[in-house]
Amino acid sequence: MIIIAEIGINHNGSVHHAHELIRQAKTSGADIAKFQFYDPYKVFGPVGTYPDAEALTQALTVQFGFDQAAQLKAWCDQEGIEFMASVFDLDRFGWMESLGVRRHKIASRVVQHRELCDRILATGFETFVSLGFWDGAGVPYQCSNARYLYCVPKYPCPYEDISLPRAFADSIYDGFSDHTIGIEASLVAVGRGAHIIEKHFTLNKGLPGPDHICSATPDELAELVRLARLMEKIR
């Protein structure tokens, strides 16, 4: 069982807040502390042209450069938790290569960015791929190092919009990237055979930002880890 604490952008632009999130993710029992690195202008478009200008403005406040990414990696090493990130362009993929990461994550938003995904998968490292925006038949990449995650790209995602596989072993999915409120959906996925769980992680669900509401607090993440590992043993 691999449990990923998806810190993402929940640091709200503060490296010190990010450090505490790393520490709490480790204390809660997660295997991986994951971040997101992207250029807001490439993702959301120039100010005034993107339909959701507020999203672009917010994204500009939470961006880290390479030096901050390197600091996060160093803190993860110190705390004894694996560092991982979703990257949205080739430049930031280069950051991950420079930092010597052991695994990669391909986010739903970039799953059809073939040049980037081909470069990531060509490393041969285990790569988690969220399929929230994938609507093709089967899987997008026939690579033995790809691990596909069921995902619904809504923040938060209502329970009625989830259609988890009844048995993950009989599906294309290895795990679940959970954007629901609470930990119950993740536990259902574990019960159905998921062996990778990615859950957004925050210190306070009331903080400003789009992902805090669908994130687990340290107490919730610790409970998710405890129950998921127990269920794995029973399974």
Coordinates of C-alpha atoms in Angstrom, one line a residue, residues 26-200:
K26 CA 5.4 11.9 7.9
T27 CA 4.0 11.9 11.4
S28 CA 0.6 10.8 10.0
G29 CA 2.2 7.8 8.3
A30 CA 2.2 8.8 4.6
D31 CA 4.8 7.3 2.3
I32 CA 5.1 10.3 0.0
A33 CA 4.8 14.0 0.3
K34 CA 3.7 15.4 -3.1
F35 CA 3.8 18.9 -4.6
Q36 CA 2.7 20.6 -7.8
F37 CA 5.0 22.8 -9.9
Y38 CA 3.7 24.7 -12.9
D39 CA 3.7 28.0 -14.8
P40 CA 0.3 29.6 -14.1
Y41 CA 0.4 31.4 -17.5
K42 CA 0.9 28.2 -19.4
V43 CA -1.8 26.4 -17.4
F44 CA -4.4 29.2 -17.1
G45 CA -3.4 31.7 -19.8
P46 CA -2.6 35.4 -19.6
V47 CA -4.5 37.7 -17.3
G48 CA -7.7 38.9 -18.9
T49 CA -7.9 36.0 -21.4
Y50 CA -8.6 33.0 -19.2
P51 CA -12.3 32.5 -18.4
D52 CA -11.5 32.1 -14.7
A53 CA -9.2 35.1 -14.0
E54 CA -9.5 34.5 -10.3
A55 CA -8.0 31.0 -10.6
L56 CA -5.0 32.5 -12.4
T57 CA -4.6 35.2 -9.8
Q58 CA -4.7 32.7 -7.0
A59 CA -2.2 30.4 -8.8
L60 CA 0.3 33.2 -9.1
T61 CA 0.5 33.4 -5.3
V62 CA 1.4 29.8 -4.7
Q63 CA 4.2 29.2 -7.1
F64 CA 7.7 28.0 -6.1
G65 CA 10.9 28.2 -8.1
F66 CA 13.6 25.6 -8.4
D67 CA 15.4 26.8 -5.2
Q68 CA 12.2 26.3 -3.2
A69 CA 11.6 22.8 -4.8
A70 CA 15.1 21.8 -3.8
Q71 CA 14.5 23.0 -0.3
L72 CA 11.3 20.9 -0.1
K73 CA 13.2 17.9 -1.3
A74 CA 15.9 18.4 1.3
W75 CA 13.3 18.7 4.1
C76 CA 11.6 15.5 2.9
D77 CA 15.0 13.7 3.0
Q78 CA 15.5 15.1 6.6
E79 CA 12.0 14.0 7.7
G80 CA 12.4 10.5 6.1
I81 CA 9.5 10.8 3.6
E82 CA 9.7 10.5 -0.1
F83 CA 9.5 13.7 -2.2
M84 CA 7.4 13.6 -5.4
A85 CA 5.7 16.2 -7.6
S86 CA 3.4 16.7 -10.5
V87 CA 5.0 18.8 -13.1
F88 CA 3.2 20.5 -16.0
D89 CA 6.0 21.3 -18.4
L90 CA 9.4 20.1 -19.6
D91 CA 11.3 22.8 -17.7
R92 CA 9.9 21.6 -14.3
F93 CA 10.4 18.0 -15.4
G94 CA 14.1 19.0 -15.6
W95 CA 13.9 20.2 -12.0
M96 CA 12.8 16.7 -10.9
E97 CA 15.7 15.1 -12.9
S98 CA 18.1 17.5 -11.2
L99 CA 16.7 16.6 -7.8
G100 CA 17.0 12.9 -8.4
V101 CA 13.5 11.9 -7.7
R102 CA 12.7 8.2 -7.7
R103 CA 9.1 8.4 -8.9
H104 CA 6.9 10.7 -10.9
K105 CA 3.3 11.8 -11.0
I106 CA 1.4 12.7 -14.2
A107 CA -1.6 14.9 -13.4
S108 CA -5.0 14.6 -15.1
R109 CA -4.5 18.0 -16.7
V110 CA -1.4 17.0 -18.6
V111 CA -2.1 13.3 -19.4
Q112 CA -2.5 14.2 -23.1
H113 CA 0.7 16.3 -23.2
R114 CA 2.5 13.5 -25.0
E115 CA 6.0 14.9 -25.2
L116 CA 6.1 15.6 -21.5
C117 CA 4.5 12.2 -20.6
D118 CA 6.8 10.3 -22.9
R119 CA 9.8 12.0 -21.4
I120 CA 8.6 11.1 -17.9
L121 CA 7.8 7.5 -18.6
A122 CA 11.1 7.1 -20.5
T123 CA 12.9 7.5 -17.2
G124 CA 11.8 4.0 -16.4
F125 CA 10.8 5.1 -12.9
E126 CA 7.4 4.2 -11.4
T127 CA 5.0 6.8 -12.5
F128 CA 1.5 7.4 -11.2
V129 CA -0.9 8.7 -13.9
S130 CA -4.3 10.2 -13.0
L131 CA -6.9 9.6 -15.7
G132 CA -9.5 12.3 -14.7
F133 CA -9.4 14.0 -18.1
W134 CA -8.7 10.9 -20.1
D135 CA -11.7 9.8 -22.3
G136 CA -10.0 7.5 -24.7
A137 CA -10.3 3.7 -24.8
G138 CA -8.0 1.8 -22.5
V139 CA -5.0 3.6 -21.1
P140 CA -3.0 6.4 -22.8
Y141 CA 0.5 4.9 -22.5
Q142 CA 1.5 1.2 -22.8
C143 CA 4.4 1.3 -20.3
S144 CA 5.2 -1.2 -17.7
N145 CA 6.2 1.6 -15.2
A146 CA 2.8 3.4 -15.5
R147 CA 0.4 3.0 -12.5
Y148 CA -3.0 4.4 -13.3
L149 CA -5.2 6.2 -10.8
Y150 CA -9.0 6.5 -10.9
C151 CA -9.8 10.2 -10.5
V152 CA -12.7 12.7 -10.9
P153 CA -11.3 16.2 -11.4
K154 CA -13.7 18.1 -9.3
Y155 CA -12.7 20.0 -6.1
P156 CA -14.5 18.8 -4.0
C157 CA -15.9 15.8 -5.8
P158 CA -19.5 14.8 -4.8
Y159 CA -19.9 11.1 -3.9
E160 CA -22.6 10.7 -6.6
D161 CA -20.0 11.6 -9.3
I162 CA -17.7 8.7 -8.3
S163 CA -17.8 5.3 -10.0
L164 CA -15.0 3.3 -8.4
P165 CA -14.2 0.0 -9.9
R166 CA -15.9 -2.9 -8.1
A167 CA -12.6 -4.7 -8.2
F168 CA -9.4 -2.7 -8.9
A169 CA -7.6 -6.0 -9.8
D170 CA -10.0 -6.4 -12.8
S171 CA -9.7 -2.8 -14.0
I172 CA -7.1 -0.6 -15.6
Y173 CA -6.6 1.2 -12.3
D174 CA -4.0 0.6 -9.6
G175 CA -5.3 3.2 -7.2
F176 CA -7.4 6.2 -6.5
S177 CA -6.7 9.9 -6.4
D178 CA -9.4 11.1 -4.0
H179 CA -10.9 14.6 -4.2
T180 CA -13.9 14.0 -2.0
I181 CA -14.5 15.5 1.4
G182 CA -13.5 13.0 4.1
I183 CA -11.6 9.7 3.9
E184 CA -14.5 7.3 3.3
A185 CA -14.2 7.1 -0.5
S186 CA -10.5 6.2 -0.1
L187 CA -11.3 3.4 2.3
V188 CA -14.0 2.0 -0.1
A189 CA -11.3 2.0 -2.8
V190 CA -8.9 0.2 -0.5
G191 CA -11.6 -2.4 0.3
R192 CA -12.0 -2.9 -3.5
G193 CA -8.3 -3.6 -4.0
A194 CA -6.7 -0.2 -4.6
H195 CA -3.0 -0.3 -3.5
I196 CA -2.2 3.4 -4.2
I197 CA -4.2 6.2 -2.5
E198 CA -3.5 9.8 -3.1
K199 CA -5.3 12.2 -0.8
H200 CA -5.0 16.0 -0.7

